[in-house]
Amino acid sequence: MEFVYIIILSFVSIAVLFILTKLMGYRQISEMSFFDYVIGISIGSIAAEMATNIDLEWWKGVSAMVFYAVAGILFSIISQKSIKARKFISGQPIILINKGKILKDNLKKARIDIDDLLSSARGNGYFNISDIEYAIMETTGKISFMPVALKRQLNPKDFNFAPENEGLYINVILDGHIMEKDLANANFSKEELERQIRNQGKRVEDIMLATVDNKKQLTLFDK
C-alpha cells in the first residue's frame, strides 16, 4: 500500500513540477541567475521529499512548491519593471579584463581567482590572455570575452561583401508525418510537397526530416 501511495505522490509531484516549469518559463542552466538556481533547487527538493515522505501531507508539499514558484515569478516581474530591483536581485556584470589589463580587485569581487579566469578563457578558445581586450562576468556566472582587433574573426563586412539572407528553414515533415501548420506557414502546398517527394522516388513515411527555405527549396533527409 505504501508503495502505491509513493507512486501516486511521485506522479503528483512530477505533474506539479511540469505545470510550474511551464508557468516559470524555460531557461538553460547557464542562463539562470543565482536566485533562479536557488528557487529551482528548492522546488526540486520539496518534490523529492513529497514523493518519498509518506508522512508528509501531499497538499503541504504542493503548497510549498507553488509558493516558491510564485516567488520566482514575482521577482522576475519586479526585475523586468525596475532596473534597481534587477540589479539588487540578479546583480551586475563585473569587468574582469579592461583593455587587456586584468582587474585584480574585480576578480575578488567576482569570487574567482586567476586560474578560473584562465580556464574560462581556454574554454572559449583563448590560450593567450594578451589576445583578450575585455572579459566580463555576467550575472549568470558566465564569462564573456572580447578579443583584440587583430584576433577577432573576419566577417563578410571586412570584405565589403553582403551575403544573401537565407531566412528560416521550416520543418514540413518530421518522422514521416507532414506538419500541416508549418507547411501552411511556408506557403507550400501539400500537393506540391507530395509531388516533389514522388519525383525523387520516395514516400512521406520514409522521410525523417524535410525542410523548406524562403525560396521554397525542399530538402529531404531519409530515415
PDB file of C-alpha atoms in Angstrom:
ATOM      1  CA  MET A   1       0.000   0.000   0.000  1.00  0.00           C
ATOM      2  CA  GLU A   2       2.816   2.377   0.860  1.00  0.00           C
ATOM      3  CA  PHE A   3       4.460   1.609  -2.486  1.00  0.00           C
ATOM      4  CA  VAL A   4       1.281   2.557  -4.356  1.00  0.00           C
ATOM      5  CA  TYR A   5       0.993   5.739  -2.293  1.00  0.00           C
ATOM      6  CA  ILE A   6       4.594   6.686  -3.158  1.00  0.00           C
ATOM      7  CA  ILE A   7       3.866   6.095  -6.863  1.00  0.00           C
ATOM      8  CA  ILE A   8       0.829   8.364  -6.635  1.00  0.00           C
ATOM      9  CA  LEU A   9       2.774  11.069  -4.792  1.00  0.00           C
ATOM     10  CA  SER A  10       5.592  10.832  -7.355  1.00  0.00           C
ATOM     11  CA  PHE A  11       3.112  11.273 -10.185  1.00  0.00           C
ATOM     12  CA  VAL A  12       1.533  14.287  -8.460  1.00  0.00           C
ATOM     13  CA  SER A  13       4.930  15.903  -7.781  1.00  0.00           C
ATOM     14  CA  ILE A  14       6.006  15.399 -11.423  1.00  0.00           C
ATOM     15  CA  ALA A  15       2.729  16.876 -12.668  1.00  0.00           C
ATOM     16  CA  VAL A  16       3.095  19.900 -10.370  1.00  0.00           C
ATOM     17  CA  LEU A  17       6.740  20.362 -11.437  1.00  0.00           C
ATOM     18  CA  PHE A  18       5.717  20.263 -15.100  1.00  0.00           C
ATOM     19  CA  ILE A  19       2.981  22.866 -14.608  1.00  0.00           C
ATOM     20  CA  LEU A  20       5.216  25.160 -12.542  1.00  0.00           C
ATOM     21  CA  THR A  21       8.016  24.890 -15.115  1.00  0.00           C
ATOM     22  CA  LYS A  22       5.565  25.930 -17.814  1.00  0.00           C
ATOM     23  CA  LEU A  23       4.494  28.931 -15.742  1.00  0.00           C
ATOM     24  CA  MET A  24       8.026  29.991 -14.776  1.00  0.00           C
ATOM     25  CA  GLY A  25       9.394  29.678 -18.320  1.00  0.00           C
ATOM     26  CA  TYR A  26      12.360  27.832 -19.805  1.00  0.00           C
ATOM     27  CA  ARG A  27      15.917  28.889 -19.122  1.00  0.00           C
ATOM     28  CA  GLN A  28      19.139  26.995 -19.631  1.00  0.00           C
ATOM     29  CA  ILE A  29      21.246  26.297 -16.567  1.00  0.00           C
ATOM     30  CA  SER A  30      23.940  28.620 -17.951  1.00  0.00           C
ATOM     31  CA  GLU A  31      21.344  31.420 -18.225  1.00  0.00           C
ATOM     32  CA  MET A  32      19.973  31.110 -14.699  1.00  0.00           C
ATOM     33  CA  SER A  33      20.772  33.701 -12.090  1.00  0.00           C
ATOM     34  CA  PHE A  34      21.777  32.604  -8.587  1.00  0.00           C
ATOM     35  CA  PHE A  35      18.255  33.341  -7.352  1.00  0.00           C
ATOM     36  CA  ASP A  36      16.710  31.233 -10.158  1.00  0.00           C
ATOM     37  CA  TYR A  37      19.106  28.427  -9.265  1.00  0.00           C
ATOM     38  CA  VAL A  38      18.118  28.505  -5.592  1.00  0.00           C
ATOM     39  CA  ILE A  39      14.405  28.534  -6.454  1.00  0.00           C
ATOM     40  CA  GLY A  40      14.864  25.555  -8.791  1.00  0.00           C
ATOM     41  CA  ILE A  41      16.803  23.526  -6.214  1.00  0.00           C
ATOM     42  CA  SER A  42      14.241  24.315  -3.519  1.00  0.00           C
ATOM     43  CA  ILE A  43      11.298  23.214  -5.663  1.00  0.00           C
ATOM     44  CA  GLY A  44      13.120  20.045  -6.713  1.00  0.00           C
ATOM     45  CA  SER A  45      13.991  19.198  -3.109  1.00  0.00           C
ATOM     46  CA  ILE A  46      10.390  19.692  -1.993  1.00  0.00           C
ATOM     47  CA  ALA A  47       9.151  17.497  -4.869  1.00  0.00           C
ATOM     48  CA  ALA A  48      11.582  14.716  -3.883  1.00  0.00           C
ATOM     49  CA  GLU A  49      10.567  14.964  -0.211  1.00  0.00           C
ATOM     50  CA  MET A  50       6.915  14.946  -1.181  1.00  0.00           C
ATOM     51  CA  ALA A  51       7.354  11.775  -3.277  1.00  0.00           C
ATOM     52  CA  THR A  52       9.255   9.770  -0.656  1.00  0.00           C
ATOM     53  CA  ASN A  53       7.966  11.012   2.696  1.00  0.00           C
ATOM     54  CA  ILE A  54       4.600   9.329   3.157  1.00  0.00           C
ATOM     55  CA  ASP A  55       4.120  11.154   6.473  1.00  0.00           C
ATOM     56  CA  LEU A  56       4.074  14.494   4.680  1.00  0.00           C
ATOM     57  CA  GLU A  57       0.590  15.525   3.630  1.00  0.00           C
ATOM     58  CA  TRP A  58       0.613  15.999  -0.142  1.00  0.00           C
ATOM     59  CA  TRP A  59      -1.088  19.390  -0.072  1.00  0.00           C
ATOM     60  CA  LYS A  60       1.688  20.815   2.118  1.00  0.00           C
ATOM     61  CA  GLY A  61       4.342  19.833  -0.426  1.00  0.00           C
ATOM     62  CA  VAL A  62       2.304  21.218  -3.320  1.00  0.00           C
ATOM     63  CA  SER A  63       1.674  24.468  -1.410  1.00  0.00           C
ATOM     64  CA  ALA A  64       5.385  24.925  -0.714  1.00  0.00           C
ATOM     65  CA  MET A  65       6.291  24.268  -4.361  1.00  0.00           C
ATOM     66  CA  VAL A  66       3.664  26.723  -5.573  1.00  0.00           C
ATOM     67  CA  PHE A  67       4.890  29.326  -3.061  1.00  0.00           C
ATOM     68  CA  TYR A  68       8.475  29.092  -4.359  1.00  0.00           C
ATOM     69  CA  ALA A  69       7.265  29.212  -7.964  1.00  0.00           C
ATOM     70  CA  VAL A  70       5.084  32.274  -7.311  1.00  0.00           C
ATOM     71  CA  ALA A  71       8.001  33.961  -5.526  1.00  0.00           C
ATOM     72  CA  GLY A  72      10.222  33.287  -8.545  1.00  0.00           C
ATOM     73  CA  ILE A  73       7.603  34.675 -10.946  1.00  0.00           C
ATOM     74  CA  LEU A  74       7.037  37.783  -8.788  1.00  0.00           C
ATOM     75  CA  PHE A  75      10.760  38.510  -8.530  1.00  0.00           C
ATOM     76  CA  SER A  76      11.032  38.057 -12.300  1.00  0.00           C
ATOM     77  CA  ILE A  77       8.209  40.560 -12.891  1.00  0.00           C
ATOM     78  CA  ILE A  78       9.739  43.029 -10.430  1.00  0.00           C
ATOM     79  CA  SER A  79      13.120  42.691 -12.172  1.00  0.00           C
ATOM     80  CA  GLN A  80      11.500  43.466 -15.518  1.00  0.00           C
ATOM     81  CA  LYS A  81       9.764  46.543 -14.162  1.00  0.00           C
ATOM     82  CA  SER A  82      12.583  48.050 -12.086  1.00  0.00           C
ATOM     83  CA  ILE A  83      16.235  48.424 -13.040  1.00  0.00           C
ATOM     84  CA  LYS A  84      17.239  48.986  -9.401  1.00  0.00           C
ATOM     85  CA  ALA A  85      15.414  45.851  -8.302  1.00  0.00           C
ATOM     86  CA  ARG A  86      17.010  43.915 -11.170  1.00  0.00           C
ATOM     87  CA  LYS A  87      20.479  44.966 -10.067  1.00  0.00           C
ATOM     88  CA  PHE A  88      19.691  44.026  -6.472  1.00  0.00           C
ATOM     89  CA  ILE A  89      18.155  40.622  -7.279  1.00  0.00           C
ATOM     90  CA  SER A  90      20.351  39.478 -10.164  1.00  0.00           C
ATOM     91  CA  GLY A  91      23.435  41.564  -9.543  1.00  0.00           C
ATOM     92  CA  GLN A  92      25.502  43.386 -12.173  1.00  0.00           C
ATOM     93  CA  PRO A  93      28.105  42.280 -14.712  1.00  0.00           C
ATOM     94  CA  ILE A  94      31.694  42.610 -13.470  1.00  0.00           C
ATOM     95  CA  ILE A  95      34.544  43.662 -15.756  1.00  0.00           C
ATOM     96  CA  LEU A  96      37.483  41.286 -15.192  1.00  0.00           C
ATOM     97  CA  ILE A  97      39.748  42.456 -18.029  1.00  0.00           C
ATOM     98  CA  ASN A  98      39.671  46.049 -19.219  1.00  0.00           C
ATOM     99  CA  LYS A  99      41.691  46.986 -22.325  1.00  0.00           C
ATOM    100  CA  GLY A 100      43.943  43.980 -21.812  1.00  0.00           C
ATOM    101  CA  LYS A 101      44.542  44.661 -18.113  1.00  0.00           C
ATOM    102  CA  ILE A 102      43.408  42.127 -15.509  1.00  0.00           C
ATOM    103  CA  LEU A 103      41.488  43.835 -12.694  1.00  0.00           C
ATOM    104  CA  LYS A 104      42.537  42.013  -9.518  1.00  0.00           C
ATOM    105  CA  ASP A 105      40.022  43.768  -7.271  1.00  0.00           C
ATOM    106  CA  ASN A 106      37.177  42.752  -9.581  1.00  0.00           C
ATOM    107  CA  LEU A 107      38.369  39.146  -9.547  1.00  0.00           C
ATOM    108  CA  LYS A 108      37.959  39.216  -5.769  1.00  0.00           C
ATOM    109  CA  LYS A 109      34.552  40.829  -6.142  1.00  0.00           C
ATOM    110  CA  ALA A 110      33.502  38.059  -8.539  1.00  0.00           C
ATOM    111  CA  ARG A 111      34.853  35.420  -6.104  1.00  0.00           C
ATOM    112  CA  ILE A 112      37.184  33.864  -8.698  1.00  0.00           C
ATOM    113  CA  ASP A 113      40.964  33.621  -8.997  1.00  0.00           C
ATOM    114  CA  ILE A 114      43.303  33.971 -11.963  1.00  0.00           C
ATOM    115  CA  ASP A 115      43.216  30.204 -12.600  1.00  0.00           C
ATOM    116  CA  ASP A 116      39.430  30.317 -13.001  1.00  0.00           C
ATOM    117  CA  LEU A 117      39.778  33.194 -15.462  1.00  0.00           C
ATOM    118  CA  LEU A 118      42.457  31.404 -17.490  1.00  0.00           C
ATOM    119  CA  SER A 119      40.431  28.183 -17.544  1.00  0.00           C
ATOM    120  CA  SER A 120      37.354  30.006 -18.797  1.00  0.00           C
ATOM    121  CA  ALA A 121      39.457  31.801 -21.428  1.00  0.00           C
ATOM    122  CA  ARG A 122      40.847  28.494 -22.704  1.00  0.00           C
ATOM    123  CA  GLY A 123      37.316  27.090 -22.811  1.00  0.00           C
ATOM    124  CA  ASN A 124      36.416  29.945 -25.151  1.00  0.00           C
ATOM    125  CA  GLY A 125      39.461  29.372 -27.371  1.00  0.00           C
ATOM    126  CA  TYR A 126      41.834  31.994 -25.920  1.00  0.00           C
ATOM    127  CA  PHE A 127      45.074  30.340 -24.800  1.00  0.00           C
ATOM    128  CA  ASN A 128      46.961  33.634 -24.702  1.00  0.00           C
ATOM    129  CA  ILE A 129      45.474  36.111 -22.240  1.00  0.00           C
ATOM    130  CA  SER A 130      47.005  39.006 -24.214  1.00  0.00           C
ATOM    131  CA  ASP A 131      44.575  38.189 -27.042  1.00  0.00           C
ATOM    132  CA  ILE A 132      41.695  39.420 -24.858  1.00  0.00           C
ATOM    133  CA  GLU A 133      40.622  43.056 -24.860  1.00  0.00           C
ATOM    134  CA  TYR A 134      37.727  42.724 -22.428  1.00  0.00           C
ATOM    135  CA  ALA A 135      36.368  39.986 -20.163  1.00  0.00           C
ATOM    136  CA  ILE A 136      33.065  40.414 -18.334  1.00  0.00           C
ATOM    137  CA  MET A 137      31.440  38.108 -15.810  1.00  0.00           C
ATOM    138  CA  GLU A 138      27.711  38.080 -16.498  1.00  0.00           C
ATOM    139  CA  THR A 139      25.060  37.847 -13.791  1.00  0.00           C
ATOM    140  CA  THR A 140      24.657  34.152 -14.673  1.00  0.00           C
ATOM    141  CA  GLY A 141      28.295  33.474 -13.746  1.00  0.00           C
ATOM    142  CA  LYS A 142      29.360  33.007 -17.368  1.00  0.00           C
ATOM    143  CA  ILE A 143      32.393  34.997 -18.547  1.00  0.00           C
ATOM    144  CA  SER A 144      32.149  36.754 -21.922  1.00  0.00           C
ATOM    145  CA  PHE A 145      35.306  37.598 -23.848  1.00  0.00           C
ATOM    146  CA  MET A 146      36.028  40.237 -26.482  1.00  0.00           C
ATOM    147  CA  PRO A 147      39.298  39.672 -28.394  1.00  0.00           C
ATOM    148  CA  VAL A 148      41.670  42.387 -29.509  1.00  0.00           C
ATOM    149  CA  ALA A 149      41.036  43.661 -33.036  1.00  0.00           C
ATOM    150  CA  LEU A 150      43.779  41.569 -34.662  1.00  0.00           C
ATOM    151  CA  LYS A 151      42.434  38.354 -33.126  1.00  0.00           C
ATOM    152  CA  ARG A 152      38.739  38.707 -33.889  1.00  0.00           C
ATOM    153  CA  GLN A 153      37.131  36.572 -36.561  1.00  0.00           C
ATOM    154  CA  LEU A 154      36.677  38.031 -40.008  1.00  0.00           C
ATOM    155  CA  ASN A 155      33.154  38.629 -41.275  1.00  0.00           C
ATOM    156  CA  PRO A 156      31.673  39.472 -44.690  1.00  0.00           C
ATOM    157  CA  LYS A 157      31.721  43.187 -43.858  1.00  0.00           C
ATOM    158  CA  ASP A 158      35.534  43.083 -43.773  1.00  0.00           C
ATOM    159  CA  PHE A 159      35.462  42.088 -47.453  1.00  0.00           C
ATOM    160  CA  ASN A 160      32.690  44.537 -48.427  1.00  0.00           C
ATOM    161  CA  PHE A 161      30.554  41.508 -49.176  1.00  0.00           C
ATOM    162  CA  ALA A 162      26.853  41.289 -48.370  1.00  0.00           C
ATOM    163  CA  PRO A 163      25.684  37.657 -48.153  1.00  0.00           C
ATOM    164  CA  GLU A 164      22.149  36.831 -49.157  1.00  0.00           C
ATOM    165  CA  ASN A 165      19.661  36.468 -46.339  1.00  0.00           C
ATOM    166  CA  GLU A 166      18.733  32.777 -46.116  1.00  0.00           C
ATOM    167  CA  GLY A 167      15.729  33.243 -43.860  1.00  0.00           C
ATOM    168  CA  LEU A 168      14.288  30.447 -41.741  1.00  0.00           C
ATOM    169  CA  TYR A 169      14.177  26.792 -42.688  1.00  0.00           C
ATOM    170  CA  ILE A 170      10.734  25.435 -41.880  1.00  0.00           C
ATOM    171  CA  ASN A 171      10.283  21.771 -40.954  1.00  0.00           C
ATOM    172  CA  VAL A 172       7.424  20.411 -43.061  1.00  0.00           C
ATOM    173  CA  ILE A 173       7.945  16.693 -42.333  1.00  0.00           C
ATOM    174  CA  LEU A 174       9.041  15.185 -39.015  1.00  0.00           C
ATOM    175  CA  ASP A 175       9.456  11.438 -38.528  1.00  0.00           C
ATOM    176  CA  GLY A 176       7.310  10.635 -41.558  1.00  0.00           C
ATOM    177  CA  HIS A 177       4.468  12.992 -40.608  1.00  0.00           C
ATOM    178  CA  ILE A 178       3.521  16.083 -42.605  1.00  0.00           C
ATOM    179  CA  MET A 179       3.344  19.177 -40.382  1.00  0.00           C
ATOM    180  CA  GLU A 180       0.231  20.808 -41.817  1.00  0.00           C
ATOM    181  CA  LYS A 181       0.515  24.083 -39.903  1.00  0.00           C
ATOM    182  CA  ASP A 182       4.209  24.561 -40.695  1.00  0.00           C
ATOM    183  CA  LEU A 183       3.511  23.680 -44.316  1.00  0.00           C
ATOM    184  CA  ALA A 184       0.964  26.499 -44.471  1.00  0.00           C
ATOM    185  CA  ASN A 185       3.437  28.911 -42.839  1.00  0.00           C
ATOM    186  CA  ALA A 186       5.959  28.023 -45.554  1.00  0.00           C
ATOM    187  CA  ASN A 187       3.301  28.822 -48.176  1.00  0.00           C
ATOM    188  CA  PHE A 188       3.968  25.397 -49.632  1.00  0.00           C
ATOM    189  CA  SER A 189       1.053  23.203 -50.713  1.00  0.00           C
ATOM    190  CA  LYS A 190       0.680  19.620 -49.578  1.00  0.00           C
ATOM    191  CA  GLU A 191       0.163  18.534 -53.174  1.00  0.00           C
ATOM    192  CA  GLU A 192       3.447  20.149 -54.265  1.00  0.00           C
ATOM    193  CA  LEU A 193       5.251  18.551 -51.335  1.00  0.00           C
ATOM    194  CA  GLU A 194       3.964  15.092 -52.161  1.00  0.00           C
ATOM    195  CA  ARG A 195       4.694  15.596 -55.874  1.00  0.00           C
ATOM    196  CA  GLN A 196       8.336  16.520 -55.242  1.00  0.00           C
ATOM    197  CA  ILE A 197       8.754  13.559 -52.906  1.00  0.00           C
ATOM    198  CA  ARG A 198       7.297  11.187 -55.528  1.00  0.00           C
ATOM    199  CA  ASN A 199       9.599  12.658 -58.193  1.00  0.00           C
ATOM    200  CA  GLN A 200      12.544  11.627 -56.033  1.00  0.00           C
ATOM    201  CA  GLY A 201      11.177   8.099 -55.739  1.00  0.00           C
ATOM    202  CA  LYS A 202      10.412   8.425 -52.030  1.00  0.00           C
ATOM    203  CA  ARG A 203       7.409   8.188 -49.729  1.00  0.00           C
ATOM    204  CA  VAL A 204       6.394  10.588 -46.975  1.00  0.00           C
ATOM    205  CA  GLU A 205       6.620   7.868 -44.319  1.00  0.00           C
ATOM    206  CA  ASP A 206      10.252   7.209 -45.345  1.00  0.00           C
ATOM    207  CA  ILE A 207      11.299  10.821 -44.669  1.00  0.00           C
ATOM    208  CA  MET A 208      12.825  11.607 -41.268  1.00  0.00           C
ATOM    209  CA  LEU A 209      13.016  15.363 -41.899  1.00  0.00           C
ATOM    210  CA  ALA A 210      12.018  17.697 -44.723  1.00  0.00           C
ATOM    211  CA  THR A 211      12.718  21.434 -44.709  1.00  0.00           C
ATOM    212  CA  VAL A 212      11.672  24.323 -46.954  1.00  0.00           C
ATOM    213  CA  ASP A 213      13.634  27.582 -47.249  1.00  0.00           C
ATOM    214  CA  ASN A 214      12.396  31.042 -48.225  1.00  0.00           C
ATOM    215  CA  LYS A 215      12.951  30.162 -51.905  1.00  0.00           C
ATOM    216  CA  LYS A 216      10.671  27.142 -51.489  1.00  0.00           C
ATOM    217  CA  GLN A 217      13.607  24.798 -51.950  1.00  0.00           C
ATOM    218  CA  LEU A 218      12.762  21.406 -50.462  1.00  0.00           C
ATOM    219  CA  THR A 219      15.481  19.372 -48.702  1.00  0.00           C
ATOM    220  CA  LEU A 220      14.844  15.762 -47.686  1.00  0.00           C
ATOM    221  CA  PHE A 221      16.564  13.577 -45.091  1.00  0.00           C
ATOM    222  CA  ASP A 222      15.762   9.855 -45.209  1.00  0.00           C
ATOM    223  CA  LYS A 223      15.155   7.731 -42.135  1.00  0.00           C
TER     224      LYS A 223
END
